[in-house]
PDB file of C-alpha atoms in Angstrom:
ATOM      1  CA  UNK A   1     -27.292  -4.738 -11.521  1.00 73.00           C
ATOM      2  CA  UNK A   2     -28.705  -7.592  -9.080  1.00 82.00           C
ATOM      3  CA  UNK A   3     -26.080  -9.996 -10.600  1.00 82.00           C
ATOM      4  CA  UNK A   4     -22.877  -7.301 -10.269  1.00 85.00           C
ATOM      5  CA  UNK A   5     -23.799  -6.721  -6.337  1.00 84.00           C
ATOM      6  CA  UNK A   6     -24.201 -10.457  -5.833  1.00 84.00           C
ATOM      7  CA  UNK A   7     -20.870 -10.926  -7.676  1.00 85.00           C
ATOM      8  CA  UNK A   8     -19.326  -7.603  -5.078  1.00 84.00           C
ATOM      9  CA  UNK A   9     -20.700  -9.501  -2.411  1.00 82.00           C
ATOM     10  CA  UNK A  10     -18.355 -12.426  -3.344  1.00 84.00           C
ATOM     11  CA  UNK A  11     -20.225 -14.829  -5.590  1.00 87.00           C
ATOM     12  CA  UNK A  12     -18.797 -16.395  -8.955  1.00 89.00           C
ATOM     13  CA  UNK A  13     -20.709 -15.204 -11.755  1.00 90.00           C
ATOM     14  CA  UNK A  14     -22.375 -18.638 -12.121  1.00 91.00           C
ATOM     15  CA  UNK A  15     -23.798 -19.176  -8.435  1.00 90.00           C
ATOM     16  CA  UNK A  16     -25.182 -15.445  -8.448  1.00 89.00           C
ATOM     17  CA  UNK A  17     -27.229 -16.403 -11.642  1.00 92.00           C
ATOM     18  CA  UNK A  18     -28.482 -19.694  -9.615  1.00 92.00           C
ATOM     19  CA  UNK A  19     -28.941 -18.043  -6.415  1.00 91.00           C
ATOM     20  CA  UNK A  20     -30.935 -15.078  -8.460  1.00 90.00           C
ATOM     21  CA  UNK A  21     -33.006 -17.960 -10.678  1.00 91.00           C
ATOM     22  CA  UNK A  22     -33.825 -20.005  -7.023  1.00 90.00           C
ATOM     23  CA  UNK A  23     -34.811 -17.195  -5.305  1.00 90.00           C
ATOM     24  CA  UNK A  24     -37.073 -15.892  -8.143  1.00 91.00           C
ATOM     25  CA  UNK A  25     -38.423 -19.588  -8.504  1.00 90.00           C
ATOM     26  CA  UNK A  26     -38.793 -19.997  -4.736  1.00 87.00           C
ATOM     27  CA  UNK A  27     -39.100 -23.939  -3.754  1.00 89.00           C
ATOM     28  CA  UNK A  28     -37.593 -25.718  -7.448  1.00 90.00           C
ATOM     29  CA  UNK A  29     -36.049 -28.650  -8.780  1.00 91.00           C
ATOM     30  CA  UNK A  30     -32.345 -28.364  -9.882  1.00 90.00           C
ATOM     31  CA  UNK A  31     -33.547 -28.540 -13.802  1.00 92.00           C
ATOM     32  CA  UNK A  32     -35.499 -25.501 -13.140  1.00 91.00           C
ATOM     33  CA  UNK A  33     -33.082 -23.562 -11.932  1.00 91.00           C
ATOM     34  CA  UNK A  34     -30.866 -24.870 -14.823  1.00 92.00           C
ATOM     35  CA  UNK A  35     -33.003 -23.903 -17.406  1.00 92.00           C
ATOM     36  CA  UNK A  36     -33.775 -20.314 -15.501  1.00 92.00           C
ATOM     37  CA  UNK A  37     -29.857 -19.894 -14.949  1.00 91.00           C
ATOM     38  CA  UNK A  38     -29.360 -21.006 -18.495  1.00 93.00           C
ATOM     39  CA  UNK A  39     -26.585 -23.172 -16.857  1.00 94.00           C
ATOM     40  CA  UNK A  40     -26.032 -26.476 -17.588  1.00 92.00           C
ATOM     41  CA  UNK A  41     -27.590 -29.038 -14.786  1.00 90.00           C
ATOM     42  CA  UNK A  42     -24.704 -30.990 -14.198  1.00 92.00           C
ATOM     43  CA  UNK A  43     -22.891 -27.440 -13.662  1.00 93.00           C
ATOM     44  CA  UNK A  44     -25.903 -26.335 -11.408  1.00 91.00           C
ATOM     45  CA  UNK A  45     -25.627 -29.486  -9.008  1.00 92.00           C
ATOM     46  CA  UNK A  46     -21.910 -28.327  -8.138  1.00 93.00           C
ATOM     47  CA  UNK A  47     -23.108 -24.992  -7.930  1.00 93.00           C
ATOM     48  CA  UNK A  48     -25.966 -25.094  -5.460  1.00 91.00           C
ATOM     49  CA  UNK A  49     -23.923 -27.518  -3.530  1.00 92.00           C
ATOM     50  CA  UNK A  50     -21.136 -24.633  -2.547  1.00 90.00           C
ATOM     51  CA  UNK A  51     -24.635 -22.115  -2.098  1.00 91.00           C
ATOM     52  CA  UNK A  52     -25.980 -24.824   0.389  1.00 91.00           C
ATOM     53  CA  UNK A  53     -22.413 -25.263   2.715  1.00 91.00           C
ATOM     54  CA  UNK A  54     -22.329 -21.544   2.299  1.00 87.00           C
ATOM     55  CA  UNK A  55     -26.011 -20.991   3.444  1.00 90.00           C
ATOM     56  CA  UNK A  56     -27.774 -19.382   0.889  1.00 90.00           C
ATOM     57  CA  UNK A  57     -29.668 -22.280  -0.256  1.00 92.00           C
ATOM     58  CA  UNK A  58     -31.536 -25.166   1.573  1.00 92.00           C
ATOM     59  CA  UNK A  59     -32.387 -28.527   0.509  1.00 91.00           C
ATOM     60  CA  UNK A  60     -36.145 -29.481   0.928  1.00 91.00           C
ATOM     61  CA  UNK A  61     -37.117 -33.551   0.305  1.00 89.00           C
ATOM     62  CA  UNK A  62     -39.969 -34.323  -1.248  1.00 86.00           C
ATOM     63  CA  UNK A  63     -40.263 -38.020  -1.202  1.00 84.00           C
ATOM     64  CA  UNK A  64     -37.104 -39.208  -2.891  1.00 84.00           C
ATOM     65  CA  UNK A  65     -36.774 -36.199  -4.951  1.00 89.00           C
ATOM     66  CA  UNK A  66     -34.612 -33.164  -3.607  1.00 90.00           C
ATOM     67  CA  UNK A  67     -35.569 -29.633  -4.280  1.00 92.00           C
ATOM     68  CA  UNK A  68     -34.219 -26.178  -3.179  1.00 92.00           C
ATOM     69  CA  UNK A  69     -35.085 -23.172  -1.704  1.00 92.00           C
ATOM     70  CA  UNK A  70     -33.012 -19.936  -2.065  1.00 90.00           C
ATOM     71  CA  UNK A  71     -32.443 -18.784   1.571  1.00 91.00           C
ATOM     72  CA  UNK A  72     -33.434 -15.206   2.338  1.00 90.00           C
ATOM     73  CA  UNK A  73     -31.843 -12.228   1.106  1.00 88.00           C
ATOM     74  CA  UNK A  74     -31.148 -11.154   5.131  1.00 90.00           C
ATOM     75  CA  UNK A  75     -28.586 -13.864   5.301  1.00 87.00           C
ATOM     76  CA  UNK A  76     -25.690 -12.495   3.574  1.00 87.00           C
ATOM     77  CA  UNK A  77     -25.577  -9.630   6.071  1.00 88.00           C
ATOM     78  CA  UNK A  78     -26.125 -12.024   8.648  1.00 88.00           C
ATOM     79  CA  UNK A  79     -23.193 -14.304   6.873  1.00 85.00           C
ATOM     80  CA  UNK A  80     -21.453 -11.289   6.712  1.00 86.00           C
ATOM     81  CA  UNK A  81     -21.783 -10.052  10.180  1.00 89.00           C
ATOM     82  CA  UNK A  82     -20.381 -13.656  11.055  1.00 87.00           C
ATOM     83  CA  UNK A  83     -17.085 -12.988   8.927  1.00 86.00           C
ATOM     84  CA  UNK A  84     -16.585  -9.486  10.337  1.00 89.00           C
ATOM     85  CA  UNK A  85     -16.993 -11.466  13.875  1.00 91.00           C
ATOM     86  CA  UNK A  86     -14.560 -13.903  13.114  1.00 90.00           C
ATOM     87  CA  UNK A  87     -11.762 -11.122  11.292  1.00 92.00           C
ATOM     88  CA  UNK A  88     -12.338  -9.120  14.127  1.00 92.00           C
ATOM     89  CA  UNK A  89     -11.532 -12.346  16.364  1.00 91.00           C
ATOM     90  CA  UNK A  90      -8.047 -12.556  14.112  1.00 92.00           C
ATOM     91  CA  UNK A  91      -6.876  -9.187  14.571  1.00 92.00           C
ATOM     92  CA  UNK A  92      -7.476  -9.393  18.282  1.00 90.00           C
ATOM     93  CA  UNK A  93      -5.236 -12.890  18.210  1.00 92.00           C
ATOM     94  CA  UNK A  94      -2.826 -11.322  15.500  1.00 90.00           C
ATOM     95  CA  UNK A  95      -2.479  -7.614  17.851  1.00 90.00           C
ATOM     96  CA  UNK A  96      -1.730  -9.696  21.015  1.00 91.00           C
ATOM     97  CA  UNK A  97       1.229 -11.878  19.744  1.00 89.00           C
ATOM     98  CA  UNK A  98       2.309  -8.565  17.613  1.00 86.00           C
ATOM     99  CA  UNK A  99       4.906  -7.698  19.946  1.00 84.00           C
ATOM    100  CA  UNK A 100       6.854 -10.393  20.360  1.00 83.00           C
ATOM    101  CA  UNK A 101       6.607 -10.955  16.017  1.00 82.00           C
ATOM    102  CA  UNK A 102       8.115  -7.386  15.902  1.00 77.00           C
ATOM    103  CA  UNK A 103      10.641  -8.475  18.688  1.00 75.00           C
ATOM    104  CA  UNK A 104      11.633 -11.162  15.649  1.00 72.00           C
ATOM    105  CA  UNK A 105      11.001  -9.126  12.668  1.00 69.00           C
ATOM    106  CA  UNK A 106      13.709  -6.212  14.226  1.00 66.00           C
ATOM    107  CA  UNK A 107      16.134  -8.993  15.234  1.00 63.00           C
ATOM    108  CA  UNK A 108      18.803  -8.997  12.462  1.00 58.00           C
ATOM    109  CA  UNK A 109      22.406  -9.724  14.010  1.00 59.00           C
ATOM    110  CA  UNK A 110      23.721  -9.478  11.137  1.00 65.00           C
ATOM    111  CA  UNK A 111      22.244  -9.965   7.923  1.00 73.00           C
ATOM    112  CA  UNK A 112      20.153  -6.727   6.566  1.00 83.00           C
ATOM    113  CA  UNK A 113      16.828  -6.373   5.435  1.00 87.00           C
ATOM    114  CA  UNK A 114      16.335  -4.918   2.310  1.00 91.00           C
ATOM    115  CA  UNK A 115      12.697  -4.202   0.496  1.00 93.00           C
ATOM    116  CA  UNK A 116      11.806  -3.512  -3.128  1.00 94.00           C
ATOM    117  CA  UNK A 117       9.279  -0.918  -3.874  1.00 95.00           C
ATOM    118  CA  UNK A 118       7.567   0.291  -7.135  1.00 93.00           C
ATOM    119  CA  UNK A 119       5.210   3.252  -9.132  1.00 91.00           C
ATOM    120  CA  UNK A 120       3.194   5.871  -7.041  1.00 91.00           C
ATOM    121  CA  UNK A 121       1.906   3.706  -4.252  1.00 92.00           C
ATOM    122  CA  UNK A 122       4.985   1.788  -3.614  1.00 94.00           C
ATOM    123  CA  UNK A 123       6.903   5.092  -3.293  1.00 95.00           C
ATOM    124  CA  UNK A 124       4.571   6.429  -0.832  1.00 95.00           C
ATOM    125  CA  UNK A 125       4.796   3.234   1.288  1.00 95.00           C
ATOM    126  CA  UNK A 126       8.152   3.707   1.560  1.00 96.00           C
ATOM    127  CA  UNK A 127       8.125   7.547   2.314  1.00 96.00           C
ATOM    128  CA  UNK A 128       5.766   7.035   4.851  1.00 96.00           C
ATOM    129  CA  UNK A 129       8.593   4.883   6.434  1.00 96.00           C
ATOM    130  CA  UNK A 130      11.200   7.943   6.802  1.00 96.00           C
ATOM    131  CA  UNK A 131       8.804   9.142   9.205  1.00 95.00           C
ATOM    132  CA  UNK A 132       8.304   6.723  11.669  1.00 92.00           C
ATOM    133  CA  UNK A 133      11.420   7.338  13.652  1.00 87.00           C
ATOM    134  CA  UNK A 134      10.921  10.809  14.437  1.00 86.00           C
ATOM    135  CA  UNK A 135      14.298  11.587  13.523  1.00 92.00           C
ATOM    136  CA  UNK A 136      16.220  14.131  11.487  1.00 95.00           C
ATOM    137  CA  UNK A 137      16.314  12.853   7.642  1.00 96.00           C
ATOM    138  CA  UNK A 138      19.443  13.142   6.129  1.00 98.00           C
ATOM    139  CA  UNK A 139      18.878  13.555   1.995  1.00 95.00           C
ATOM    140  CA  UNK A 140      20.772  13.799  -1.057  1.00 96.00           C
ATOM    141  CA  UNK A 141      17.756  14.982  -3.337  1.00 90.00           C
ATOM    142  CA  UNK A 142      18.375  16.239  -6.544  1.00 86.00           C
ATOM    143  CA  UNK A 143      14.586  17.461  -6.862  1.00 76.00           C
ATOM    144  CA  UNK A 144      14.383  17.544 -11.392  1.00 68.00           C
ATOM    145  CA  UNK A 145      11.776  18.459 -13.313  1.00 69.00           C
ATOM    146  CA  UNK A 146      11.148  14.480 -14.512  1.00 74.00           C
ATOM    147  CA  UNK A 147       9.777  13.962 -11.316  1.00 80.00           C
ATOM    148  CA  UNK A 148       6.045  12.116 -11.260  1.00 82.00           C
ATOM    149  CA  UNK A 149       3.072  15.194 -10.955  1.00 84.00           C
ATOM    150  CA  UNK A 150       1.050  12.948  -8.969  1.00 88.00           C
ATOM    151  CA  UNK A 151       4.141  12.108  -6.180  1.00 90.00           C
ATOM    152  CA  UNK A 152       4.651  15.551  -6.245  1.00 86.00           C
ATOM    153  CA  UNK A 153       1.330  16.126  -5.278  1.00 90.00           C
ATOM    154  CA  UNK A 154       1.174  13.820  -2.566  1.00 93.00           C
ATOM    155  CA  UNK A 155       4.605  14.812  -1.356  1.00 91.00           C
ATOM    156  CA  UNK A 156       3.577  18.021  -0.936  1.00 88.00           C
ATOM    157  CA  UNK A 157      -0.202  17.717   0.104  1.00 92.00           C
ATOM    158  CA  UNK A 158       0.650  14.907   2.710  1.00 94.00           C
ATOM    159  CA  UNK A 159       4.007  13.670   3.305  1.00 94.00           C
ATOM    160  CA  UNK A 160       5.418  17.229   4.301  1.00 92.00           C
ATOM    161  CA  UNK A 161       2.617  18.227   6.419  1.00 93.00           C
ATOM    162  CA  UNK A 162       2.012  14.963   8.078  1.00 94.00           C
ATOM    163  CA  UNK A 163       6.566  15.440   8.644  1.00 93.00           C
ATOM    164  CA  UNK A 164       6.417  18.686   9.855  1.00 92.00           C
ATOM    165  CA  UNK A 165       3.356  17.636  11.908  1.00 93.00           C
ATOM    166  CA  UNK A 166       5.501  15.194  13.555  1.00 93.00           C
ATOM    167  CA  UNK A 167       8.343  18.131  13.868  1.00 93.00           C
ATOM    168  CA  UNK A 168      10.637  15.873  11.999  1.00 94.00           C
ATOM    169  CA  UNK A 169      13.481  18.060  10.840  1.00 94.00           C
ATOM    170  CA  UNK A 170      15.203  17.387   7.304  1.00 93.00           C
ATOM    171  CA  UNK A 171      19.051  18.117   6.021  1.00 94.00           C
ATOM    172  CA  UNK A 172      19.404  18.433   2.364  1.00 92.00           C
ATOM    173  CA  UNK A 173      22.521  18.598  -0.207  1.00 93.00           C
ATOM    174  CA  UNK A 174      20.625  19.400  -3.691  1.00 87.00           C
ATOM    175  CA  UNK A 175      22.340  19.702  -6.566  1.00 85.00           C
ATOM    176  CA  UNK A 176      21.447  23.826  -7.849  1.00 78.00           C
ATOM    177  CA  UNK A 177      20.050  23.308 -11.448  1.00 67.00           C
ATOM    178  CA  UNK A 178      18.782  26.019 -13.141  1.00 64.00           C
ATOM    179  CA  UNK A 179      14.914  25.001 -13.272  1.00 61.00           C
ATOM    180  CA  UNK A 180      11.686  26.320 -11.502  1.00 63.00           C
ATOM    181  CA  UNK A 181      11.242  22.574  -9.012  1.00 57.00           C
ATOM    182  CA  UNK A 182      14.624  23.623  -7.397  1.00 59.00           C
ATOM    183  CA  UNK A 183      13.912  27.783  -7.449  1.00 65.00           C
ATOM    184  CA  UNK A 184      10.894  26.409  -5.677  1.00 69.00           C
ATOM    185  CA  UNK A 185      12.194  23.927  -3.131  1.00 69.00           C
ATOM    186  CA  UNK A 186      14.590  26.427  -2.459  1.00 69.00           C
ATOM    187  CA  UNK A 187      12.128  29.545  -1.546  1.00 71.00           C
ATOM    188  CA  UNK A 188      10.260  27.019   1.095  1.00 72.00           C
ATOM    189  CA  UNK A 189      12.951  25.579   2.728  1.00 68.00           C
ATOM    190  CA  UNK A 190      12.868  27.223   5.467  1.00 71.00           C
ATOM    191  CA  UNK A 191       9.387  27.234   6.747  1.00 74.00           C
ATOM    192  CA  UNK A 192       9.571  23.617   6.252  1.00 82.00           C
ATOM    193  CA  UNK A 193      11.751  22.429   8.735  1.00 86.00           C
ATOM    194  CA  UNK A 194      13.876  21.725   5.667  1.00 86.00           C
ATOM    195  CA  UNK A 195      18.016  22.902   6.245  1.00 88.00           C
ATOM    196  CA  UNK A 196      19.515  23.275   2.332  1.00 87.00           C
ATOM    197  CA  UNK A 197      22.724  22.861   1.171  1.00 89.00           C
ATOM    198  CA  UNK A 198      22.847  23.303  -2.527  1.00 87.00           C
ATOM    199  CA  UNK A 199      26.117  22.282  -4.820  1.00 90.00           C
ATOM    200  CA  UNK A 200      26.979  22.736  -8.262  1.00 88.00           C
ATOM    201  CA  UNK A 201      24.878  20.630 -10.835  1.00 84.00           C
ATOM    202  CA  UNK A 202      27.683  20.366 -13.393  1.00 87.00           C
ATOM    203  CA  UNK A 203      29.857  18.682 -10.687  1.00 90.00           C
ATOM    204  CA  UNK A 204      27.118  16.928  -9.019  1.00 89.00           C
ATOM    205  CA  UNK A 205      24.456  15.830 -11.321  1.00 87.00           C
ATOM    206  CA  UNK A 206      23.273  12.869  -9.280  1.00 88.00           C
ATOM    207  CA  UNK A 207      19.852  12.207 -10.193  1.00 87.00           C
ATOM    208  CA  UNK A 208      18.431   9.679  -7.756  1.00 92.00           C
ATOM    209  CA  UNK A 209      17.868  10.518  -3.959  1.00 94.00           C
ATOM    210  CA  UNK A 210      19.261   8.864  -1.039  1.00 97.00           C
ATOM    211  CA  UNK A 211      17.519   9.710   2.288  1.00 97.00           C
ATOM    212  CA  UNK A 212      19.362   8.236   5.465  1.00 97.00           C
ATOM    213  CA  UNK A 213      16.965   7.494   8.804  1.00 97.00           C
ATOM    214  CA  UNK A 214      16.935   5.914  11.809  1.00 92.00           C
ATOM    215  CA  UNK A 215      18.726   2.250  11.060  1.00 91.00           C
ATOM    216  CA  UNK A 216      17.656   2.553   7.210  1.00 95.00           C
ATOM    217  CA  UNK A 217      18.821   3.973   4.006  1.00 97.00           C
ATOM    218  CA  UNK A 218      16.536   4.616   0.919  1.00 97.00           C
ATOM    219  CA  UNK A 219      17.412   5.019  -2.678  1.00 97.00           C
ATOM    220  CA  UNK A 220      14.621   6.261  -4.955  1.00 95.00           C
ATOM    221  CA  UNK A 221      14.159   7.095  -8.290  1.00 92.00           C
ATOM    222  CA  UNK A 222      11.270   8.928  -9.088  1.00 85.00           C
ATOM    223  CA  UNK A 223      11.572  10.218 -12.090  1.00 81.00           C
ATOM    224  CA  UNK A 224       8.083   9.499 -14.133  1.00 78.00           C
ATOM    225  CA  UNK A 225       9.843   6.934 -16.420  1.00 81.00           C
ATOM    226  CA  UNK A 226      11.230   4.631 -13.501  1.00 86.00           C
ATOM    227  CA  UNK A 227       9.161   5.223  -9.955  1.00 90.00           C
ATOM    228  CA  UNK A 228      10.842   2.305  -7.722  1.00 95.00           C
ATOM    229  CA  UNK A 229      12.634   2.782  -4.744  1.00 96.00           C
ATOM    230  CA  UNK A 230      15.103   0.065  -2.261  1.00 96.00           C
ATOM    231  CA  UNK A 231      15.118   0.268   1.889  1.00 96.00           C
ATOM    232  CA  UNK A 232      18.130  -1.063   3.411  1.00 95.00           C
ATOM    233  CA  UNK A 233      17.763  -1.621   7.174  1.00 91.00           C
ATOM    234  CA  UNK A 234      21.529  -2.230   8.353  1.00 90.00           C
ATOM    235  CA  UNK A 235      23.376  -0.507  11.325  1.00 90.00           C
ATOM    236  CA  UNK A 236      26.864  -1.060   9.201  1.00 91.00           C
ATOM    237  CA  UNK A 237      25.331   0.720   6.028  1.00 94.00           C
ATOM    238  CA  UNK A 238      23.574   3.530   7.731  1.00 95.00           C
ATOM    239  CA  UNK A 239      26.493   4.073   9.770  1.00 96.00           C
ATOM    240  CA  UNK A 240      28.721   4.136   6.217  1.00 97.00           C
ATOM    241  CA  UNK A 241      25.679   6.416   4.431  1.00 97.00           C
ATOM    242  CA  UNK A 242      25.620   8.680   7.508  1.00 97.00           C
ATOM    243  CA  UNK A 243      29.455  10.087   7.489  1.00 97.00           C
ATOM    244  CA  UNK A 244      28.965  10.410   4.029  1.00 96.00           C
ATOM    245  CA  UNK A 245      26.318  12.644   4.120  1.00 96.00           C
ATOM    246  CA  UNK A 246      28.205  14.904   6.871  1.00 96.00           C
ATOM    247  CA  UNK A 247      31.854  14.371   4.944  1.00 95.00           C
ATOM    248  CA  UNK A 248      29.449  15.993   1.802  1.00 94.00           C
ATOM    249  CA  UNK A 249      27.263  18.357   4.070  1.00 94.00           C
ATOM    250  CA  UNK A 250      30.623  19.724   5.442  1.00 93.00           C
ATOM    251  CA  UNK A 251      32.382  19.945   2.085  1.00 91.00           C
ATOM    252  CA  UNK A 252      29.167  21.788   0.354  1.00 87.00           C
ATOM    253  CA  UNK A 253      29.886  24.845   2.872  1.00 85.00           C
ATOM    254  CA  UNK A 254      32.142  26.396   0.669  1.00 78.00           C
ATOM    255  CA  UNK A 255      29.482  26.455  -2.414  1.00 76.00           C
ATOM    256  CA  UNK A 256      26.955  28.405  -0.170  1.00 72.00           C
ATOM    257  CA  UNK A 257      28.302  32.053  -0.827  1.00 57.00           C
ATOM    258  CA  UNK A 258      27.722  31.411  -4.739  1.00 55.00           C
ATOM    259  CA  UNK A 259      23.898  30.400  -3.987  1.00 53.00           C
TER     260      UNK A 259
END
């Protein structure tokens, strides 16, 4: 158990066993703490080397012969307190330049910016980015039963309160297929900020959703089988996306009656 922490802490496998077999030997030669580590000593030497520049183990002389002493066990939070110091130091640096790096990061004159994500966590990265515009969403979502359980679950658990939270208001043309996910996305439309359009499956069977935002447009799949998703940042293709969405949100008027 002693040797797993050390190893949590951040210590190879082989310098927790020597740091464990010096500090349980207290003031020892290098062969000692070989033969306690059941390392090799020529392993041992390189080992307690990176434990002294590290600062969990001192070198004592005695005469011409070195021996070491395991430092005590108070030092790694004190090590430790030193590192959070010194991350804490970075994000300070990092948070006071981060304005002008986002100045650069959102400069694109003309080339877009396009990022790949993948399986449950990816996918809720890049939902999380629909909302931070505070815009209407715009969605083609065909909303079939292949869908993953466990992004369903965190759709509905999270991303749709934390949206509505944020009163962002969504538009969606769904494809009406005859299956309990859409009789249920349909019967809580409306107290979810959620405007529905629905079409005709067996004219419009699309199967992956497009949701158009801000600058961006997002394709996802997220059907169990293949969970990846693309964001394309790009005035021109937004621009492009968005009249299609309104040319279709227009034209699905004249299913409503039959739904």
């Amino acid at each position: 158990m002693l040797l797993e922490n050390l190893i949590n802490y951040g210590l190879s496998d082989k310098e927790a066993k020597v740091y464990l077999a010096a500090l349980e030997l207290n003031e020892s030669s290098a062969q000692d703490i070989a033969k306690l580590a059941k390392i090799n000593r020529a392993t041992v030497y390189v080992i307690i080397e990176s434990l002294v520049r590290n600062g969990l183990i001192s070198i004592v002389r005695r005469g011409k012969k070195s021996m070491y002493l395991a430092a005590n066990p108070n030092k790694m939070i004190e090590l430790l307190e030193q590192q959070k110091a010194k991350i804490a130091a970075k994000v300070d640096e990092v948070r006071s330049v981060l304005p002008e790096l986002e100045t650069i990061y959102n400069y694109s004159p003309s080339k877009p910016r396009i990022r790949y994500f993948e399986g449950l966590a990816g996918l809720q990265e890049l939902y999380r980015d629909t909302l931070k515009t505070n815009q209407t969403i715009y969605s083609f979502d065909p909303v079939h039963e292949g869908m993953s359980k466990a992004l369903l679950k965190w759709l509905g658990e999270e991303y749709v309160p934390e949206r509505i939270k944020k009163e962002i208001d969504i538009k969606v043309i769904c494809p009406h297929f005859q299956q309990p996910s859409t009789a249920r996305f349909i019967e809580e439309s409306k107290k979810l900020r959620r405007e529905l359009r629905l079409v005709p499956a067996d004219k419009f069977p699309f199967t992956i959703e497009i949701e158009v935002y801000g600058s961006k447009v997002a394709i996802i799949s997220y059907d169990v089988k293949e969970m990846f998703g693309v964001i394309i940042e790009s005035e021109a293709v937004h621009k492009t996306m968005k009249c299609i969405f309104d040319l279709s949100w227009e034209g699905a008027t004249k299913y409503q009656e039959n739904n």
